[in-house]
Amino acid sequence: MAIQTQANLIKKFPPYLFAILNAEKLAARKKGVDVIDFGMGNPDSPTPAPIVNKLIEVIQDKKSHRYSTSKGIPPFLKAVSRWYERKYGVLIDAKTEAVSVIGSKEGLAHLGLAVINRGDKVLVPNPTYPIHHYTVLIAGGTLVSVPILPNPEAFMRNIDKAFAKARPKPKILIINFPHNPTTLCVEQEFFKDIVKWAKKNLVMVIHDLAYADIVFDGYKSPSFLATKGAKDIGVEIFTLSKSYNMAGWRVGFAAGNPKVIASLAKIKSYMDYGIFTPIQVAAITALDSPEENLRRLSAVYEERRNIMVDGMNKMGWPIEKPRAAMYLWAKIPERYQKMKAIDFAIKLLKEAEVAVSPGTGFGSLGEGYVRMALVENKDRIRQALRNMKKLF
Ligand SMILES: Cc1ncc(COP(=O)(O)O)c(C=O)c1O
């Protein structure tokens, strides 16, 4: 008899697709290959100095070293409230309608445990950022997969169709716009339709707003909570990882329906002691920082997007310019379309020294696509284009 080393729950999880690619990347690097890495959406620029300086200042205060609060310190939650009002005209009660999360990945994972019962059906886009799927599975719920492409109208119809077919009826819908990995964007009108639909069908909505601030060509990404009635049926979750280059800091928040927020805060109170106080205080500096900084950040990604998309089109790999997020969602080029996404990603790595994410890492309907994160500088993007040209 051997000791039990793995719960049935995680036994069922498929091997993490990105692990295969990471092993390939590591092997290439060991051979001395300078891999140009578009694999992970891990921002390459540093956190702005005022935020770092605030952390340094607060960490010197010995009183800041004790346990924090898992719900978030009141000044952080008040900053969340200011952020919503300034950016979206949304009123959030800092006491009852907001909670801090240790990055939105943690927030989404525990939100699932806080609101999903064993066997509950949950509508989730396919493909999508993996925690949108796994929060359901971790909580013992059942996924109802909803094709998200090619546009928001089709997605809305697919939600309705999937809901009509499902027995028992799904209780929750998870959405994310601008969407990772497809970069699909919506207008406020879409959220109006979602709120109306969700109220009619008694479905709770979780909206992941991770890419709110990485927007191009004048596009403004809407907040779900800015839709009348949204707070009656849903919550929104935001991360500081992307907007302020704070991915390693692990800080974000959820806001919206007070009962859902209370459920998330309750489960978190059993799980963690909150984000380190100096990080929460520095996060206030981030949330209060001028919008101009965000425009500069978007301009960096926009320039990279333009170089990459123009270069790909020129070499015979057709792709449209996304209006938001830090990714390109690229159909595998015609001459390689028989290859699986993972095999094409490995080919790019071996023959062009370029790492991308296979679309299937985000769900079955990601087959036929790869995702490129624009986290390399312009020179390296140009180098990647020169390398990839050999495949055409
Ligand atoms: C859509 C989406 N949600 C959430 C996250 C997780 O962000 P965080 O760093 O806050 O955990 C990511 C990270 O890539 C993401 O793409």
XYZ file of N, CA, C and O and ligand atoms in Angstrom, residues 41-42 101-106 108 129 131-132 176 178-180 208-211 238-242 246-247 250-252 327 371, ligand 1:
144
model
N 1.717 36.127 -20.636
C 1.334 37.547 -20.549
C 1.945 38.203 -19.325
O 1.228 38.735 -18.481
N 3.257 38.163 -19.263
C 3.988 38.625 -18.089
C 4.659 39.959 -18.447
O 5.694 39.970 -19.110
N -7.916 41.041 -3.490
C -7.555 39.660 -3.864
C -6.052 39.599 -4.127
O -5.429 40.607 -4.479
N -5.496 38.396 -3.911
C -4.044 38.245 -4.048
C -3.738 37.967 -5.528
O -3.310 36.882 -5.912
N -4.040 38.953 -6.350
C -4.032 38.766 -7.804
C -5.386 38.204 -8.200
O -6.061 37.532 -7.410
N -5.812 38.495 -9.434
C -7.168 38.061 -9.795
C -7.257 36.557 -9.992
O -8.337 35.982 -9.897
N -6.116 35.886 -10.204
C -6.151 34.420 -10.331
C -6.618 33.806 -9.003
O -7.504 32.963 -8.984
N -6.026 34.276 -7.912
C -6.455 33.812 -6.584
C -7.911 34.202 -6.343
O -8.712 33.397 -5.866
N -10.352 34.757 -8.446
C -11.292 33.958 -9.234
C -11.374 32.528 -8.690
O -12.451 31.931 -8.657
N -8.988 32.260 -20.542
C -7.906 32.201 -19.557
C -8.188 31.037 -18.598
O -9.312 30.919 -18.078
N -8.020 29.928 -15.525
C -8.694 29.898 -14.221
C -10.213 30.050 -14.373
O -10.974 29.598 -13.510
N -10.662 30.620 -15.489
C -12.120 30.707 -15.708
C -12.727 29.294 -15.773
O -13.853 29.078 -15.335
N -15.138 37.833 -19.711
C -13.870 38.570 -19.610
C -13.672 39.368 -20.900
O -13.480 38.790 -21.948
N -11.727 43.227 -22.244
C -11.120 42.576 -23.398
C -10.669 41.155 -23.042
O -10.173 40.931 -21.943
N -10.884 40.240 -23.977
C -10.763 38.821 -23.668
C -9.376 38.260 -23.930
O -8.766 38.520 -24.951
N -8.936 37.477 -22.959
C -7.713 36.694 -23.113
C -8.135 35.251 -23.340
O -8.864 34.711 -22.508
N -14.313 39.491 -15.556
C -12.873 39.664 -15.340
C -12.411 40.818 -16.240
O -12.449 40.725 -17.461
N -11.963 41.903 -15.590
C -11.632 43.151 -16.302
C -10.113 43.357 -16.398
O -9.618 44.483 -16.425
N -9.362 42.272 -16.475
C -7.894 42.344 -16.377
C -7.255 43.343 -17.356
O -6.269 43.989 -17.032
N -7.823 43.460 -18.571
C -7.155 44.275 -19.606
C -7.846 45.622 -19.833
O -7.713 46.209 -20.919
N -10.644 42.863 -10.866
C -9.605 43.629 -11.566
C -8.261 43.321 -10.943
O -8.152 43.046 -9.746
N -7.230 43.350 -11.757
C -5.874 43.102 -11.283
C -4.992 44.312 -11.544
O -5.163 45.001 -12.548
N -4.030 44.550 -10.665
C -3.062 45.622 -10.922
C -1.879 45.106 -11.741
O -0.994 45.867 -12.122
N -1.878 43.794 -12.019
C -0.743 43.146 -12.709
C -0.415 43.786 -14.055
O 0.745 43.962 -14.402
N -1.453 44.094 -14.832
C -1.229 44.522 -16.219
C -1.160 46.049 -16.326
O -0.258 46.582 -16.957
N 2.528 45.232 -12.363
C 2.704 44.753 -10.980
C 2.414 43.254 -10.853
O 1.953 42.797 -9.808
N 2.727 42.507 -11.923
C 2.340 41.079 -11.932
C 2.915 40.310 -10.744
O 2.254 39.447 -10.167
N 1.118 40.621 -6.799
C -0.089 39.876 -6.440
C -1.104 40.767 -5.725
O -1.325 40.642 -4.512
N -1.692 41.638 -6.471
C -2.726 42.503 -5.877
C -3.810 42.856 -6.900
O -3.524 43.141 -8.056
N -5.034 42.775 -6.419
C -6.194 43.113 -7.248
C -7.402 43.262 -6.338
O -7.261 43.320 -5.110
N -2.113 40.874 -26.459
C -1.914 39.628 -27.193
C -2.265 39.763 -28.661
O -3.033 40.636 -29.057
N -1.279 31.988 -29.382
C -1.362 33.322 -28.784
C 0.040 33.873 -28.571
O 0.928 33.172 -28.101
C -7.975 37.426 -18.167
C -7.034 37.300 -17.037
N -7.508 37.280 -15.792
C -6.695 37.170 -14.736
C -5.323 37.062 -14.897
C -4.478 36.879 -13.671
O -3.909 38.024 -13.250
P -3.291 38.177 -11.805
O -1.868 38.504 -12.012
O -4.062 39.267 -11.169
O -3.501 36.891 -11.069
C -4.767 37.086 -16.164
C -3.313 36.956 -16.346
O -2.801 36.811 -17.406
C -5.649 37.198 -17.255
O -5.192 37.196 -18.499
